[in-house]
XYZ file of N, CA and C in Angstrom:
285
model
N -2.497 1.710 47.132
C -1.635 1.209 46.076
C -0.209 1.653 46.413
N 0.707 0.729 46.353
C 2.090 1.078 46.678
C 2.711 1.870 45.526
N 3.800 2.532 45.820
C 4.458 3.376 44.820
C 4.959 2.548 43.641
N 5.474 1.336 43.886
C 6.003 0.525 42.777
C 4.871 0.023 41.874
N 3.735 -0.338 42.454
C 2.583 -0.759 41.629
C 2.085 0.408 40.800
N 2.064 1.587 41.404
C 1.642 2.780 40.686
C 2.576 3.060 39.511
N 3.874 2.955 39.737
C 4.854 3.209 38.688
C 4.728 2.174 37.562
N 4.520 0.895 37.922
C 4.343 -0.131 36.894
C 3.106 0.142 36.056
N 2.024 0.516 36.683
C 0.789 0.822 35.959
C 0.992 2.044 35.063
N 1.691 3.042 35.577
C 1.954 4.244 34.791
C 2.834 3.919 33.584
N 3.876 3.137 33.771
C 4.762 2.746 32.678
C 4.030 1.896 31.641
N 3.146 1.038 32.106
C 2.359 0.214 31.182
C 1.465 1.096 30.310
N 0.810 2.060 30.915
C -0.052 2.966 30.147
C 0.766 3.816 29.189
N 1.919 4.263 29.624
C 2.796 5.050 28.774
C 3.248 4.231 27.564
N 3.569 2.968 27.787
C 3.978 2.090 26.688
C 2.833 1.912 25.697
N 1.608 1.782 26.196
C 0.454 1.628 25.303
C 0.229 2.901 24.490
N 0.392 4.056 25.094
C 0.226 5.322 24.378
C 1.288 5.449 23.293
N 2.524 5.121 23.620
C 3.599 5.202 22.630
C 3.377 4.222 21.479
N 2.907 3.011 21.780
C 2.609 2.036 20.724
C 1.491 2.556 19.824
N 0.472 3.154 20.418
C -0.631 3.713 19.629
C -0.150 4.839 18.729
N 0.698 5.699 19.248
C 1.231 6.791 18.434
C 2.078 6.270 17.278
N 2.824 5.206 17.526
C 3.629 4.603 16.467
C 2.737 4.059 15.360
N 1.669 3.387 15.728
C 0.745 2.830 14.744
C 0.089 3.951 13.943
N -0.344 4.984 14.610
C -0.987 6.106 13.932
C -0.012 6.788 12.983
N 1.211 6.987 13.444
C 2.226 7.625 12.612
C 2.534 6.794 11.372
N 2.651 5.488 11.543
C 2.918 4.592 10.421
C 1.777 4.644 9.411
N 0.553 4.636 9.903
C -0.609 4.697 9.021
C -0.638 6.028 8.257
N -0.330 7.115 8.948
C -0.329 8.422 8.293
C 0.749 8.485 7.217
N 1.903 7.901 7.486
C 2.985 7.877 6.501
C 2.576 7.065 5.272
N 1.962 5.902 5.499
C 1.509 5.068 4.383
C 0.441 5.785 3.568
N -0.445 6.493 4.234
C -1.490 7.238 3.529
C -0.877 8.355 2.694
N 0.136 9.027 3.232
C 0.807 10.095 2.483
C 1.481 9.529 1.237
N 2.097 8.350 1.352
C 2.716 7.710 0.183
C 1.663 7.341 -0.854
N 0.525 6.843 -0.401
C -0.548 6.488 -1.325
C -1.073 7.731 -2.035
N -1.188 8.831 -1.298
C -1.651 10.075 -1.908
C -0.655 10.585 -2.940
N 0.643 10.453 -2.655
C 1.664 10.878 -3.617
C 1.595 10.027 -4.878
N 1.392 8.725 -4.711
C 1.297 7.835 -5.867
C 0.072 8.173 -6.707
N -0.981 8.598 -6.041
C -2.213 8.960 -6.731
C -2.016 10.211 -7.583
N -1.135 11.104 -7.129
C -0.890 12.337 -7.863
C -0.028 12.111 -9.098
N 0.689 10.990 -9.143
C 1.520 10.690 -10.307
C 0.638 10.499 -11.531
N 1.271 10.443 -12.695
C 0.525 10.254 -13.941
C -0.270 8.959 -13.876
N -1.510 8.967 -14.348
C -2.319 7.756 -14.337
C -1.663 6.640 -15.145
N -1.923 5.411 -14.738
C -1.327 4.250 -15.411
C -1.755 4.174 -16.873
N -2.934 4.691 -17.203
C -3.430 4.622 -18.576
C -2.511 5.366 -19.540
N -1.867 6.425 -19.078
C -0.985 7.187 -19.945
C 0.302 6.432 -20.247
N 0.667 5.479 -19.410
C 1.913 4.755 -19.560
C 1.757 3.486 -20.392
N 0.541 3.066 -20.648
C 0.291 1.820 -21.361
C 0.136 2.111 -22.851
N 0.956 1.469 -23.688
C 0.809 1.674 -25.132
C -0.557 1.195 -25.616
N -1.146 1.949 -26.526
C -2.489 1.616 -27.016
C -2.485 0.380 -27.906
N -1.372 0.107 -28.577
C -1.334 -1.000 -29.533
C -0.644 -2.236 -28.958
N -0.837 -2.504 -27.702
C -0.231 -3.650 -27.042
C -0.921 -4.926 -27.511
N -0.136 -5.907 -27.947
C -0.712 -7.169 -28.423
C -1.307 -7.948 -27.250
N -2.272 -8.836 -27.513
C -2.873 -9.616 -26.429
C -1.833 -10.430 -25.650
N -0.846 -10.992 -26.345
C 0.184 -11.775 -25.651
C 1.031 -10.880 -24.747
N 1.392 -9.697 -25.236
C 2.177 -8.757 -24.436
C 1.361 -8.260 -23.244
N 0.063 -8.070 -23.470
C -0.831 -7.634 -22.391
C -0.903 -8.700 -21.296
N -1.051 -9.962 -21.692
C -1.095 -11.064 -20.719
C 0.221 -11.170 -19.956
N 1.334 -10.982 -20.684
C 2.651 -11.040 -20.046
C 2.798 -9.927 -19.013
N 2.351 -8.727 -19.364
C 2.437 -7.603 -18.432
C 1.535 -7.815 -17.224
N 0.338 -8.373 -17.445
C -0.566 -8.653 -16.325
C 0.038 -9.678 -15.369
N 0.722 -10.697 -15.911
C 1.381 -11.688 -15.063
C 2.488 -11.028 -14.233
N 3.236 -10.115 -14.857
C 4.294 -9.403 -14.129
C 3.707 -8.520 -13.032
N 2.576 -7.895 -13.331
C 1.915 -7.044 -12.335
C 1.467 -7.888 -11.149
N 0.921 -9.086 -11.410
C 0.486 -9.954 -10.312
C 1.664 -10.302 -9.395
N 2.829 -10.571 -9.976
C 4.012 -10.878 -9.166
C 4.438 -9.657 -8.361
N 4.421 -8.484 -8.991
C 4.807 -7.261 -8.288
C 3.821 -6.931 -7.167
N 2.540 -7.186 -7.406
C 1.538 -6.950 -6.369
C 1.791 -7.834 -5.161
N 2.104 -9.080 -5.418
C 2.390 -10.006 -4.329
C 3.574 -9.514 -3.503
N 4.616 -9.073 -4.188
C 5.804 -8.585 -3.481
C 5.512 -7.302 -2.714
N 4.793 -6.373 -3.319
C 4.535 -5.101 -2.644
C 3.560 -5.272 -1.483
N 2.672 -6.249 -1.566
C 1.771 -6.517 -0.437
C 2.553 -7.064 0.744
N 3.557 -7.905 0.459
C 4.310 -8.501 1.559
C 5.122 -7.466 2.323
N 5.519 -6.385 1.677
C 6.255 -5.327 2.384
C 5.348 -4.189 2.811
N 4.078 -4.239 2.421
C 3.110 -3.227 2.858
C 3.218 -1.898 2.150
N 3.650 -1.897 0.910
C 3.797 -0.652 0.146
C 2.464 -0.312 -0.516
N 1.651 0.473 0.173
C 0.304 0.783 -0.308
C 0.316 1.634 -1.570
N 1.264 2.545 -1.664
C 1.352 3.399 -2.848
C 1.639 2.580 -4.097
N 2.577 1.647 -3.977
C 2.916 0.783 -5.108
C 1.752 -0.146 -5.435
N 1.071 -0.658 -4.419
C -0.111 -1.496 -4.649
C -1.158 -0.744 -5.464
N -1.410 0.476 -5.075
C -2.414 1.289 -5.755
C -2.029 1.529 -7.214
N -0.768 1.857 -7.441
C -0.294 2.099 -8.806
C -0.436 0.844 -9.660
N -0.048 -0.304 -9.113
C -0.131 -1.559 -9.859
C -1.582 -1.962 -10.136
N -2.454 -1.754 -9.164
C -3.864 -2.095 -9.365
C -4.491 -1.226 -10.446
N -4.112 0.045 -10.486
C -4.634 0.925 -11.553
C -4.136 0.471 -12.923
N -2.853 0.117 -12.980
C -2.315 -0.359 -14.253
C -2.992 -1.663 -14.670
N -3.210 -2.542 -13.718
C -3.883 -3.813 -13.995
C -5.306 -3.560 -14.501
N -5.980 -2.612 -13.899
C -7.338 -2.276 -14.341
C -7.336 -1.772 -15.781
N -6.394 -0.886 -16.100
C -6.334 -0.344 -17.461
C -6.015 -1.435 -18.470
N -5.093 -2.318 -18.129
C -4.739 -3.395 -19.041
C -5.883 -4.394 -19.245
N -6.665 -4.587 -18.207
C -7.735 -5.591 -18.241
C -8.997 -5.125 -18.940
N -9.135 -3.818 -19.166
C -10.356 -3.315 -19.804
C -10.542 -3.950 -21.168
N -11.731 -4.444 -21.413
C -12.061 -5.024 -22.697
C -11.605 -6.464 -22.881
N -10.996 -7.045 -21.866
C -10.541 -8.441 -21.965
C -11.619 -9.355 -21.366
N -11.670 -10.566 -21.877
C -12.590 -11.549 -21.313
C -11.958 -12.129 -20.058
N -12.642 -12.002 -18.936
C -12.188 -12.540 -17.642
C -10.700 -12.451 -17.470
């Protein structure tokens, strides 16, 4: 194997290792954000108990829009928070 082929192969492997480390680091950062969001106050504490059905439906529609936006940017912590709030709001509702 010539020296230039060896160097190209070495650089290619190095690039793959660096790409893998970047992916792992990004995943770890997203997981840390999700864990921080989980430690925040539960969504149930933030939802008023006497919310009217119309206000509840309006809030659920807003949550669906926010979920769509946060999914497009990959904000896992915000997704988790919104899904918990959606779950609390949806309890006891028909479909």
